[in-house]
């Protein structure tokens, strides 16, 4: 038997023994399209060890695939991709040249939708257990949120719409944007956006950026799966700047949207949010300015009213004070006049008394001084040198000064000796020592 005959026999056995179609649960390990056909690799893993325990190839021919794909993507919001669990309707086929394969005739999107929902709920549960699910909600947009880091595809129309709307805002607000390019659809979404966040973080974000905007300009709903991953959600939730997402459609909310600071529908809605935020701040500033002006005017009016009241009251108060002070001065004047008069009378009495006492006191003082002079005169007479001379004493003078010691004189000095009845002049000579 030739190989072809053997394979043909196997084909006939399979066709006769397995003529029915079967619904089978499997995970896609690979999925690709070629010439309108869809080629899949199916796998089943052990629930505990995740070790593959079964593998098979499957094909969906173009005539079926063009009918199955739109309904599946419309229901699930995603394209078929590796890692997705599916429920396929298949029949067995063994081709003499290409071997065995399962031929797909239908795919139940509700099964995949349930598995996707389960995975989403598992990711959400894990984020909440880690305590990061609401971290972005605790942040606040800066009052003047104008320096924006943008994560988007460089060629996306949505990015251009976002920048144009910011630049052409009706209030003339100035925004500074910087693009950090990333893949926004397909298999590389998760790692590309994470890498963009890391580049933004390396720019010393508090000094350079106020917020991050992740936007996707259009794109199929089926490309949303890249935004429902645990790693991307953890990176966004833990990012220190507020993150605004504009990647979805009206009925789609990704896990990335859930953990972001604010979620909007489109890039233009993200731009409108930033513009409205600044407008709110401007309105608050204007309201505060008006309130300050109003309060200042109220204060001025109040102070003017008080000044007017004081202007009316002060003359009356001044008159009252003046009257009181004048009365007080009159009273003080009267008291001072009385006191001065009393003082004059008192001192006049003292003067009169002193006028009576003065002659007596003067006489007493004169008598005392005369007696004192007589005593001094007697003492002076007793000390008169003439009396001493009359008693036989003499006074020796040298240059008009009395000589008390031989040391005051030198040999040859002329000295004068005064006696009671005359004067002697002599020259000093010293005898040699014995």
JSON list of C-alpha atoms in Angstrom, two decimals, residues 26-242:
[
{"chain": "A", "resi": 26, "resn": "UNK", "atom": "CA", "xyz": [-9.62, 24.99, 23.66]},
{"chain": "A", "resi": 27, "resn": "UNK", "atom": "CA", "xyz": [-7.08, 27.74, 24.03]},
{"chain": "A", "resi": 28, "resn": "UNK", "atom": "CA", "xyz": [-5.46, 29.37, 21.03]},
{"chain": "A", "resi": 29, "resn": "UNK", "atom": "CA", "xyz": [-1.68, 29.09, 21.09]},
{"chain": "A", "resi": 30, "resn": "UNK", "atom": "CA", "xyz": [-1.45, 30.63, 17.63]},
{"chain": "A", "resi": 31, "resn": "UNK", "atom": "CA", "xyz": [-3.86, 32.36, 15.25]},
{"chain": "A", "resi": 32, "resn": "UNK", "atom": "CA", "xyz": [-3.11, 33.83, 11.82]},
{"chain": "A", "resi": 33, "resn": "UNK", "atom": "CA", "xyz": [-4.88, 34.75, 8.62]},
{"chain": "A", "resi": 34, "resn": "UNK", "atom": "CA", "xyz": [-3.66, 33.98, 5.14]},
{"chain": "A", "resi": 35, "resn": "UNK", "atom": "CA", "xyz": [-5.49, 34.54, 1.84]},
{"chain": "A", "resi": 36, "resn": "UNK", "atom": "CA", "xyz": [-8.78, 34.95, 3.70]},
{"chain": "A", "resi": 37, "resn": "UNK", "atom": "CA", "xyz": [-8.42, 31.71, 5.64]},
{"chain": "A", "resi": 38, "resn": "UNK", "atom": "CA", "xyz": [-7.78, 31.50, 9.41]},
{"chain": "A", "resi": 39, "resn": "UNK", "atom": "CA", "xyz": [-5.22, 29.01, 10.71]},
{"chain": "A", "resi": 40, "resn": "UNK", "atom": "CA", "xyz": [-5.22, 28.12, 14.40]},
{"chain": "A", "resi": 41, "resn": "UNK", "atom": "CA", "xyz": [-3.16, 26.02, 16.77]},
{"chain": "A", "resi": 42, "resn": "UNK", "atom": "CA", "xyz": [-5.23, 24.64, 19.65]},
{"chain": "A", "resi": 43, "resn": "UNK", "atom": "CA", "xyz": [-3.92, 23.64, 23.04]},
{"chain": "A", "resi": 44, "resn": "UNK", "atom": "CA", "xyz": [-5.23, 22.34, 26.36]},
{"chain": "A", "resi": 45, "resn": "UNK", "atom": "CA", "xyz": [-3.25, 22.84, 29.57]},
{"chain": "A", "resi": 46, "resn": "UNK", "atom": "CA", "xyz": [-3.37, 21.10, 32.90]},
{"chain": "A", "resi": 47, "resn": "UNK", "atom": "CA", "xyz": [-5.28, 23.38, 35.28]},
{"chain": "A", "resi": 48, "resn": "UNK", "atom": "CA", "xyz": [-2.79, 22.89, 38.10]},
{"chain": "A", "resi": 49, "resn": "UNK", "atom": "CA", "xyz": [0.57, 22.87, 36.32]},
{"chain": "A", "resi": 50, "resn": "UNK", "atom": "CA", "xyz": [-0.33, 24.71, 33.06]},
{"chain": "A", "resi": 51, "resn": "UNK", "atom": "CA", "xyz": [1.49, 21.94, 31.20]},
{"chain": "A", "resi": 52, "resn": "UNK", "atom": "CA", "xyz": [0.13, 21.23, 27.70]},
{"chain": "A", "resi": 53, "resn": "UNK", "atom": "CA", "xyz": [-1.74, 17.94, 27.64]},
{"chain": "A", "resi": 54, "resn": "UNK", "atom": "CA", "xyz": [-3.26, 18.15, 24.14]},
{"chain": "A", "resi": 55, "resn": "UNK", "atom": "CA", "xyz": [-2.52, 19.95, 20.87]},
{"chain": "A", "resi": 56, "resn": "UNK", "atom": "CA", "xyz": [-4.15, 20.15, 17.46]},
{"chain": "A", "resi": 57, "resn": "UNK", "atom": "CA", "xyz": [-4.35, 22.25, 14.33]},
{"chain": "A", "resi": 58, "resn": "UNK", "atom": "CA", "xyz": [-7.57, 23.86, 13.12]},
{"chain": "A", "resi": 59, "resn": "UNK", "atom": "CA", "xyz": [-8.59, 25.76, 10.00]},
{"chain": "A", "resi": 60, "resn": "UNK", "atom": "CA", "xyz": [-11.49, 27.98, 9.12]},
{"chain": "A", "resi": 61, "resn": "UNK", "atom": "CA", "xyz": [-11.88, 28.37, 5.39]},
{"chain": "A", "resi": 62, "resn": "UNK", "atom": "CA", "xyz": [-12.54, 31.80, 3.92]},
{"chain": "A", "resi": 63, "resn": "UNK", "atom": "CA", "xyz": [-16.18, 31.14, 3.02]},
{"chain": "A", "resi": 64, "resn": "UNK", "atom": "CA", "xyz": [-16.93, 30.48, 6.71]},
{"chain": "A", "resi": 65, "resn": "UNK", "atom": "CA", "xyz": [-14.36, 32.86, 8.24]},
{"chain": "A", "resi": 66, "resn": "UNK", "atom": "CA", "xyz": [-15.80, 35.92, 6.46]},
{"chain": "A", "resi": 67, "resn": "UNK", "atom": "CA", "xyz": [-19.12, 35.18, 8.19]},
{"chain": "A", "resi": 68, "resn": "UNK", "atom": "CA", "xyz": [-17.81, 34.10, 11.63]},
{"chain": "A", "resi": 69, "resn": "UNK", "atom": "CA", "xyz": [-15.20, 36.82, 12.22]},
{"chain": "A", "resi": 70, "resn": "UNK", "atom": "CA", "xyz": [-17.45, 39.99, 12.14]},
{"chain": "A", "resi": 71, "resn": "UNK", "atom": "CA", "xyz": [-19.99, 38.52, 14.54]},
{"chain": "A", "resi": 72, "resn": "UNK", "atom": "CA", "xyz": [-17.29, 37.28, 16.94]},
{"chain": "A", "resi": 73, "resn": "UNK", "atom": "CA", "xyz": [-15.47, 40.62, 17.02]},
{"chain": "A", "resi": 74, "resn": "UNK", "atom": "CA", "xyz": [-18.70, 42.59, 17.32]},
{"chain": "A", "resi": 75, "resn": "UNK", "atom": "CA", "xyz": [-19.79, 40.52, 20.32]},
{"chain": "A", "resi": 76, "resn": "UNK", "atom": "CA", "xyz": [-16.46, 40.16, 22.16]},
{"chain": "A", "resi": 77, "resn": "UNK", "atom": "CA", "xyz": [-14.88, 43.45, 21.10]},
{"chain": "A", "resi": 78, "resn": "UNK", "atom": "CA", "xyz": [-11.66, 41.55, 20.29]},
{"chain": "A", "resi": 79, "resn": "UNK", "atom": "CA", "xyz": [-9.98, 39.67, 17.51]},
{"chain": "A", "resi": 80, "resn": "UNK", "atom": "CA", "xyz": [-8.96, 36.06, 17.88]},
{"chain": "A", "resi": 81, "resn": "UNK", "atom": "CA", "xyz": [-5.47, 36.00, 19.36]},
{"chain": "A", "resi": 82, "resn": "UNK", "atom": "CA", "xyz": [-3.06, 33.73, 21.18]},
{"chain": "A", "resi": 83, "resn": "UNK", "atom": "CA", "xyz": [-4.03, 33.02, 24.78]},
{"chain": "A", "resi": 84, "resn": "UNK", "atom": "CA", "xyz": [-7.77, 33.36, 24.12]},
{"chain": "A", "resi": 85, "resn": "UNK", "atom": "CA", "xyz": [-10.11, 30.57, 25.13]},
{"chain": "A", "resi": 86, "resn": "UNK", "atom": "CA", "xyz": [-12.69, 29.63, 22.48]},
{"chain": "A", "resi": 87, "resn": "UNK", "atom": "CA", "xyz": [-15.56, 27.26, 21.91]},
{"chain": "A", "resi": 88, "resn": "UNK", "atom": "CA", "xyz": [-15.30, 25.93, 18.35]},
{"chain": "A", "resi": 89, "resn": "UNK", "atom": "CA", "xyz": [-17.67, 23.84, 16.26]},
{"chain": "A", "resi": 90, "resn": "UNK", "atom": "CA", "xyz": [-15.49, 21.49, 14.26]},
{"chain": "A", "resi": 91, "resn": "UNK", "atom": "CA", "xyz": [-15.45, 18.33, 12.24]},
{"chain": "A", "resi": 92, "resn": "UNK", "atom": "CA", "xyz": [-12.50, 16.01, 11.63]},
{"chain": "A", "resi": 93, "resn": "UNK", "atom": "CA", "xyz": [-10.67, 15.99, 8.33]},
{"chain": "A", "resi": 94, "resn": "UNK", "atom": "CA", "xyz": [-7.69, 13.96, 7.20]},
{"chain": "A", "resi": 95, "resn": "UNK", "atom": "CA", "xyz": [-6.12, 15.11, 3.95]},
{"chain": "A", "resi": 96, "resn": "UNK", "atom": "CA", "xyz": [-3.87, 12.76, 2.06]},
{"chain": "A", "resi": 97, "resn": "UNK", "atom": "CA", "xyz": [-1.24, 15.53, 1.53]},
{"chain": "A", "resi": 98, "resn": "UNK", "atom": "CA", "xyz": [-1.66, 17.77, 4.58]},
{"chain": "A", "resi": 99, "resn": "UNK", "atom": "CA", "xyz": [-2.59, 15.34, 7.31]},
{"chain": "A", "resi": 100, "resn": "UNK", "atom": "CA", "xyz": [-5.15, 15.68, 10.11]},
{"chain": "A", "resi": 101, "resn": "UNK", "atom": "CA", "xyz": [-6.90, 18.95, 11.02]},
{"chain": "A", "resi": 102, "resn": "UNK", "atom": "CA", "xyz": [-10.06, 20.14, 12.66]},
{"chain": "A", "resi": 103, "resn": "UNK", "atom": "CA", "xyz": [-12.18, 22.22, 10.29]},
{"chain": "A", "resi": 104, "resn": "UNK", "atom": "CA", "xyz": [-13.96, 25.09, 12.06]},
{"chain": "A", "resi": 105, "resn": "UNK", "atom": "CA", "xyz": [-17.53, 25.81, 11.00]},
{"chain": "A", "resi": 106, "resn": "UNK", "atom": "CA", "xyz": [-18.60, 28.11, 13.89]},
{"chain": "A", "resi": 107, "resn": "UNK", "atom": "CA", "xyz": [-17.29, 29.91, 16.97]},
{"chain": "A", "resi": 108, "resn": "UNK", "atom": "CA", "xyz": [-19.43, 30.72, 20.02]},
{"chain": "A", "resi": 109, "resn": "UNK", "atom": "CA", "xyz": [-18.49, 34.29, 21.05]},
{"chain": "A", "resi": 110, "resn": "UNK", "atom": "CA", "xyz": [-20.46, 34.11, 24.31]},
{"chain": "A", "resi": 111, "resn": "UNK", "atom": "CA", "xyz": [-18.05, 31.45, 25.64]},
{"chain": "A", "resi": 112, "resn": "UNK", "atom": "CA", "xyz": [-15.05, 33.65, 24.88]},
{"chain": "A", "resi": 113, "resn": "UNK", "atom": "CA", "xyz": [-16.86, 36.68, 26.27]},
{"chain": "A", "resi": 114, "resn": "UNK", "atom": "CA", "xyz": [-17.44, 34.82, 29.53]},
{"chain": "A", "resi": 115, "resn": "UNK", "atom": "CA", "xyz": [-13.81, 33.79, 29.73]},
{"chain": "A", "resi": 116, "resn": "UNK", "atom": "CA", "xyz": [-12.69, 37.35, 28.96]},
{"chain": "A", "resi": 117, "resn": "UNK", "atom": "CA", "xyz": [-15.01, 38.66, 31.67]},
{"chain": "A", "resi": 118, "resn": "UNK", "atom": "CA", "xyz": [-13.60, 36.12, 34.09]},
{"chain": "A", "resi": 119, "resn": "UNK", "atom": "CA", "xyz": [-10.04, 37.18, 33.29]},
{"chain": "A", "resi": 120, "resn": "UNK", "atom": "CA", "xyz": [-10.97, 40.83, 33.61]},
{"chain": "A", "resi": 121, "resn": "UNK", "atom": "CA", "xyz": [-12.59, 40.21, 36.98]},
{"chain": "A", "resi": 122, "resn": "UNK", "atom": "CA", "xyz": [-9.54, 38.25, 38.11]},
{"chain": "A", "resi": 123, "resn": "UNK", "atom": "CA", "xyz": [-7.24, 41.15, 37.11]},
{"chain": "A", "resi": 124, "resn": "UNK", "atom": "CA", "xyz": [-9.52, 43.67, 38.86]},
{"chain": "A", "resi": 125, "resn": "UNK", "atom": "CA", "xyz": [-9.61, 41.49, 41.99]},
{"chain": "A", "resi": 126, "resn": "UNK", "atom": "CA", "xyz": [-5.82, 41.20, 42.04]},
{"chain": "A", "resi": 127, "resn": "UNK", "atom": "CA", "xyz": [-5.39, 44.97, 41.58]},
{"chain": "A", "resi": 128, "resn": "UNK", "atom": "CA", "xyz": [-7.74, 45.64, 44.47]},
{"chain": "A", "resi": 129, "resn": "UNK", "atom": "CA", "xyz": [-5.94, 43.11, 46.68]},
{"chain": "A", "resi": 130, "resn": "UNK", "atom": "CA", "xyz": [-2.66, 44.88, 45.89]},
{"chain": "A", "resi": 131, "resn": "UNK", "atom": "CA", "xyz": [-4.30, 48.17, 46.94]},
{"chain": "A", "resi": 132, "resn": "UNK", "atom": "CA", "xyz": [-3.49, 49.93, 43.65]},
{"chain": "A", "resi": 133, "resn": "UNK", "atom": "CA", "xyz": [-6.86, 49.90, 41.87]},
{"chain": "A", "resi": 134, "resn": "UNK", "atom": "CA", "xyz": [-7.85, 53.38, 43.10]},
{"chain": "A", "resi": 135, "resn": "UNK", "atom": "CA", "xyz": [-4.40, 54.97, 43.48]},
{"chain": "A", "resi": 136, "resn": "UNK", "atom": "CA", "xyz": [-4.81, 57.16, 40.40]},
{"chain": "A", "resi": 137, "resn": "UNK", "atom": "CA", "xyz": [-8.19, 58.42, 41.69]},
{"chain": "A", "resi": 138, "resn": "UNK", "atom": "CA", "xyz": [-6.41, 59.79, 44.76]},
{"chain": "A", "resi": 139, "resn": "UNK", "atom": "CA", "xyz": [-4.24, 62.09, 42.63]},
{"chain": "A", "resi": 140, "resn": "UNK", "atom": "CA", "xyz": [-5.35, 65.57, 41.58]},
{"chain": "A", "resi": 141, "resn": "UNK", "atom": "CA", "xyz": [-4.79, 67.41, 38.34]},
{"chain": "A", "resi": 142, "resn": "UNK", "atom": "CA", "xyz": [-2.55, 70.43, 39.02]},
{"chain": "A", "resi": 143, "resn": "UNK", "atom": "CA", "xyz": [-4.40, 73.74, 38.92]},
{"chain": "A", "resi": 144, "resn": "UNK", "atom": "CA", "xyz": [-2.37, 74.83, 35.91]},
{"chain": "A", "resi": 145, "resn": "UNK", "atom": "CA", "xyz": [-2.21, 71.51, 34.03]},
{"chain": "A", "resi": 146, "resn": "UNK", "atom": "CA", "xyz": [-0.49, 72.62, 30.80]},
{"chain": "A", "resi": 147, "resn": "UNK", "atom": "CA", "xyz": [2.60, 70.40, 30.37]},
{"chain": "A", "resi": 148, "resn": "UNK", "atom": "CA", "xyz": [1.26, 67.16, 28.89]},
{"chain": "A", "resi": 149, "resn": "UNK", "atom": "CA", "xyz": [3.09, 63.92, 28.08]},
{"chain": "A", "resi": 150, "resn": "UNK", "atom": "CA", "xyz": [1.19, 62.12, 25.31]},
{"chain": "A", "resi": 151, "resn": "UNK", "atom": "CA", "xyz": [1.34, 58.38, 24.65]},
{"chain": "A", "resi": 152, "resn": "UNK", "atom": "CA", "xyz": [-0.05, 57.63, 21.21]},
{"chain": "A", "resi": 153, "resn": "UNK", "atom": "CA", "xyz": [0.81, 56.42, 17.77]},
{"chain": "A", "resi": 154, "resn": "UNK", "atom": "CA", "xyz": [2.88, 59.07, 16.00]},
{"chain": "A", "resi": 155, "resn": "UNK", "atom": "CA", "xyz": [0.84, 58.81, 12.79]},
{"chain": "A", "resi": 156, "resn": "UNK", "atom": "CA", "xyz": [-2.58, 58.49, 14.40]},
{"chain": "A", "resi": 157, "resn": "UNK", "atom": "CA", "xyz": [-5.18, 61.03, 13.34]},
{"chain": "A", "resi": 158, "resn": "UNK", "atom": "CA", "xyz": [-6.41, 61.17, 16.92]},
{"chain": "A", "resi": 159, "resn": "UNK", "atom": "CA", "xyz": [-3.06, 62.54, 18.11]},
{"chain": "A", "resi": 160, "resn": "UNK", "atom": "CA", "xyz": [-3.25, 65.34, 15.55]},
{"chain": "A", "resi": 161, "resn": "UNK", "atom": "CA", "xyz": [-6.85, 66.11, 16.55]},
{"chain": "A", "resi": 162, "resn": "UNK", "atom": "CA", "xyz": [-5.79, 66.23, 20.21]},
{"chain": "A", "resi": 163, "resn": "UNK", "atom": "CA", "xyz": [-2.94, 68.69, 19.55]},
{"chain": "A", "resi": 164, "resn": "UNK", "atom": "CA", "xyz": [-5.02, 70.85, 17.23]},
{"chain": "A", "resi": 165, "resn": "UNK", "atom": "CA", "xyz": [-7.86, 71.15, 19.72]},
{"chain": "A", "resi": 166, "resn": "UNK", "atom": "CA", "xyz": [-5.45, 72.18, 22.48]},
{"chain": "A", "resi": 167, "resn": "UNK", "atom": "CA", "xyz": [-3.76, 74.74, 20.22]},
{"chain": "A", "resi": 168, "resn": "UNK", "atom": "CA", "xyz": [-7.03, 76.23, 18.91]},
{"chain": "A", "resi": 169, "resn": "UNK", "atom": "CA", "xyz": [-8.87, 76.48, 22.22]},
{"chain": "A", "resi": 170, "resn": "UNK", "atom": "CA", "xyz": [-11.16, 79.56, 22.39]},
{"chain": "A", "resi": 171, "resn": "UNK", "atom": "CA", "xyz": [-9.57, 80.92, 25.57]},
{"chain": "A", "resi": 172, "resn": "UNK", "atom": "CA", "xyz": [-6.01, 81.25, 24.28]},
{"chain": "A", "resi": 173, "resn": "UNK", "atom": "CA", "xyz": [-4.60, 78.80, 26.85]},
{"chain": "A", "resi": 174, "resn": "UNK", "atom": "CA", "xyz": [-1.04, 77.67, 26.14]},
{"chain": "A", "resi": 175, "resn": "UNK", "atom": "CA", "xyz": [-0.26, 73.94, 26.36]},
{"chain": "A", "resi": 176, "resn": "UNK", "atom": "CA", "xyz": [3.09, 72.19, 25.92]},
{"chain": "A", "resi": 177, "resn": "UNK", "atom": "CA", "xyz": [2.82, 68.62, 24.66]},
{"chain": "A", "resi": 178, "resn": "UNK", "atom": "CA", "xyz": [5.49, 65.98, 24.10]},
{"chain": "A", "resi": 179, "resn": "UNK", "atom": "CA", "xyz": [4.78, 62.76, 22.25]},
{"chain": "A", "resi": 180, "resn": "UNK", "atom": "CA", "xyz": [6.11, 59.42, 23.51]},
{"chain": "A", "resi": 181, "resn": "UNK", "atom": "CA", "xyz": [5.28, 57.09, 20.59]},
{"chain": "A", "resi": 182, "resn": "UNK", "atom": "CA", "xyz": [3.75, 53.70, 21.32]},
{"chain": "A", "resi": 183, "resn": "UNK", "atom": "CA", "xyz": [1.94, 50.87, 19.56]},
{"chain": "A", "resi": 184, "resn": "UNK", "atom": "CA", "xyz": [-1.78, 51.34, 20.17]},
{"chain": "A", "resi": 185, "resn": "UNK", "atom": "CA", "xyz": [-3.18, 48.15, 18.59]},
{"chain": "A", "resi": 186, "resn": "UNK", "atom": "CA", "xyz": [-2.10, 44.59, 18.11]},
{"chain": "A", "resi": 187, "resn": "UNK", "atom": "CA", "xyz": [0.12, 42.33, 20.16]},
{"chain": "A", "resi": 188, "resn": "UNK", "atom": "CA", "xyz": [2.70, 44.91, 21.27]},
{"chain": "A", "resi": 189, "resn": "UNK", "atom": "CA", "xyz": [0.35, 47.36, 23.03]},
{"chain": "A", "resi": 190, "resn": "UNK", "atom": "CA", "xyz": [1.18, 46.36, 26.61]},
{"chain": "A", "resi": 191, "resn": "UNK", "atom": "CA", "xyz": [4.99, 46.48, 26.42]},
{"chain": "A", "resi": 192, "resn": "UNK", "atom": "CA", "xyz": [5.00, 49.55, 24.18]},
{"chain": "A", "resi": 193, "resn": "UNK", "atom": "CA", "xyz": [2.88, 51.68, 26.54]},
{"chain": "A", "resi": 194, "resn": "UNK", "atom": "CA", "xyz": [4.84, 50.46, 29.59]},
{"chain": "A", "resi": 195, "resn": "UNK", "atom": "CA", "xyz": [8.08, 51.46, 27.86]},
{"chain": "A", "resi": 196, "resn": "UNK", "atom": "CA", "xyz": [6.61, 54.91, 27.09]},
{"chain": "A", "resi": 197, "resn": "UNK", "atom": "CA", "xyz": [5.65, 55.37, 30.75]},
{"chain": "A", "resi": 198, "resn": "UNK", "atom": "CA", "xyz": [9.19, 54.47, 31.79]},
{"chain": "A", "resi": 199, "resn": "UNK", "atom": "CA", "xyz": [10.60, 57.08, 29.38]},
{"chain": "A", "resi": 200, "resn": "UNK", "atom": "CA", "xyz": [8.26, 59.72, 30.80]},
{"chain": "A", "resi": 201, "resn": "UNK", "atom": "CA", "xyz": [9.28, 58.80, 34.35]},
{"chain": "A", "resi": 202, "resn": "UNK", "atom": "CA", "xyz": [12.96, 59.21, 33.45]},
{"chain": "A", "resi": 203, "resn": "UNK", "atom": "CA", "xyz": [12.33, 62.87, 32.55]},
{"chain": "A", "resi": 204, "resn": "UNK", "atom": "CA", "xyz": [12.07, 64.00, 36.22]},
{"chain": "A", "resi": 205, "resn": "UNK", "atom": "CA", "xyz": [8.33, 64.24, 35.82]},
{"chain": "A", "resi": 206, "resn": "UNK", "atom": "CA", "xyz": [7.47, 66.73, 38.61]},
{"chain": "A", "resi": 207, "resn": "UNK", "atom": "CA", "xyz": [9.62, 69.38, 36.90]},
{"chain": "A", "resi": 208, "resn": "UNK", "atom": "CA", "xyz": [8.63, 68.59, 33.29]},
{"chain": "A", "resi": 209, "resn": "UNK", "atom": "CA", "xyz": [5.07, 67.27, 33.14]},
{"chain": "A", "resi": 210, "resn": "UNK", "atom": "CA", "xyz": [1.74, 67.86, 34.89]},
{"chain": "A", "resi": 211, "resn": "UNK", "atom": "CA", "xyz": [-0.20, 64.88, 33.49]},
{"chain": "A", "resi": 212, "resn": "UNK", "atom": "CA", "xyz": [-0.05, 61.97, 31.03]},
{"chain": "A", "resi": 213, "resn": "UNK", "atom": "CA", "xyz": [-2.60, 61.37, 28.26]},
{"chain": "A", "resi": 214, "resn": "UNK", "atom": "CA", "xyz": [-2.95, 57.95, 26.62]},
{"chain": "A", "resi": 215, "resn": "UNK", "atom": "CA", "xyz": [-4.99, 58.29, 23.43]},
{"chain": "A", "resi": 216, "resn": "UNK", "atom": "CA", "xyz": [-5.88, 56.11, 20.47]},
{"chain": "A", "resi": 217, "resn": "UNK", "atom": "CA", "xyz": [-7.25, 57.67, 17.33]},
{"chain": "A", "resi": 218, "resn": "UNK", "atom": "CA", "xyz": [-9.95, 55.30, 16.23]},
{"chain": "A", "resi": 219, "resn": "UNK", "atom": "CA", "xyz": [-9.16, 51.65, 15.59]},
{"chain": "A", "resi": 220, "resn": "UNK", "atom": "CA", "xyz": [-11.26, 48.56, 15.77]},
{"chain": "A", "resi": 221, "resn": "UNK", "atom": "CA", "xyz": [-13.01, 47.53, 18.95]},
{"chain": "A", "resi": 222, "resn": "UNK", "atom": "CA", "xyz": [-11.34, 44.17, 18.51]},
{"chain": "A", "resi": 223, "resn": "UNK", "atom": "CA", "xyz": [-7.97, 45.81, 19.22]},
{"chain": "A", "resi": 224, "resn": "UNK", "atom": "CA", "xyz": [-8.92, 46.64, 22.82]},
{"chain": "A", "resi": 225, "resn": "UNK", "atom": "CA", "xyz": [-7.49, 43.45, 24.32]},
{"chain": "A", "resi": 226, "resn": "UNK", "atom": "CA", "xyz": [-4.02, 44.97, 24.75]},
{"chain": "A", "resi": 227, "resn": "UNK", "atom": "CA", "xyz": [-5.46, 47.42, 27.30]},
{"chain": "A", "resi": 228, "resn": "UNK", "atom": "CA", "xyz": [-6.82, 44.63, 29.55]},
{"chain": "A", "resi": 229, "resn": "UNK", "atom": "CA", "xyz": [-3.55, 43.28, 30.98]},
{"chain": "A", "resi": 230, "resn": "UNK", "atom": "CA", "xyz": [-2.38, 43.11, 34.58]},
{"chain": "A", "resi": 231, "resn": "UNK", "atom": "CA", "xyz": [1.12, 44.47, 33.93]},
{"chain": "A", "resi": 232, "resn": "UNK", "atom": "CA", "xyz": [-0.13, 47.56, 32.10]},
{"chain": "A", "resi": 233, "resn": "UNK", "atom": "CA", "xyz": [-2.80, 48.22, 34.74]},
{"chain": "A", "resi": 234, "resn": "UNK", "atom": "CA", "xyz": [-0.20, 47.97, 37.56]},
{"chain": "A", "resi": 235, "resn": "UNK", "atom": "CA", "xyz": [2.16, 50.39, 35.81]},
{"chain": "A", "resi": 236, "resn": "UNK", "atom": "CA", "xyz": [-0.60, 52.93, 35.20]},
{"chain": "A", "resi": 237, "resn": "UNK", "atom": "CA", "xyz": [-2.08, 52.59, 38.70]},
{"chain": "A", "resi": 238, "resn": "UNK", "atom": "CA", "xyz": [1.32, 53.19, 40.36]},
{"chain": "A", "resi": 239, "resn": "UNK", "atom": "CA", "xyz": [2.35, 56.09, 38.11]},
{"chain": "A", "resi": 240, "resn": "UNK", "atom": "CA", "xyz": [2.94, 59.31, 40.13]},
{"chain": "A", "resi": 241, "resn": "UNK", "atom": "CA", "xyz": [1.21, 61.64, 37.64]},
{"chain": "A", "resi": 242, "resn": "UNK", "atom": "CA", "xyz": [-2.53, 61.72, 36.82]}
]
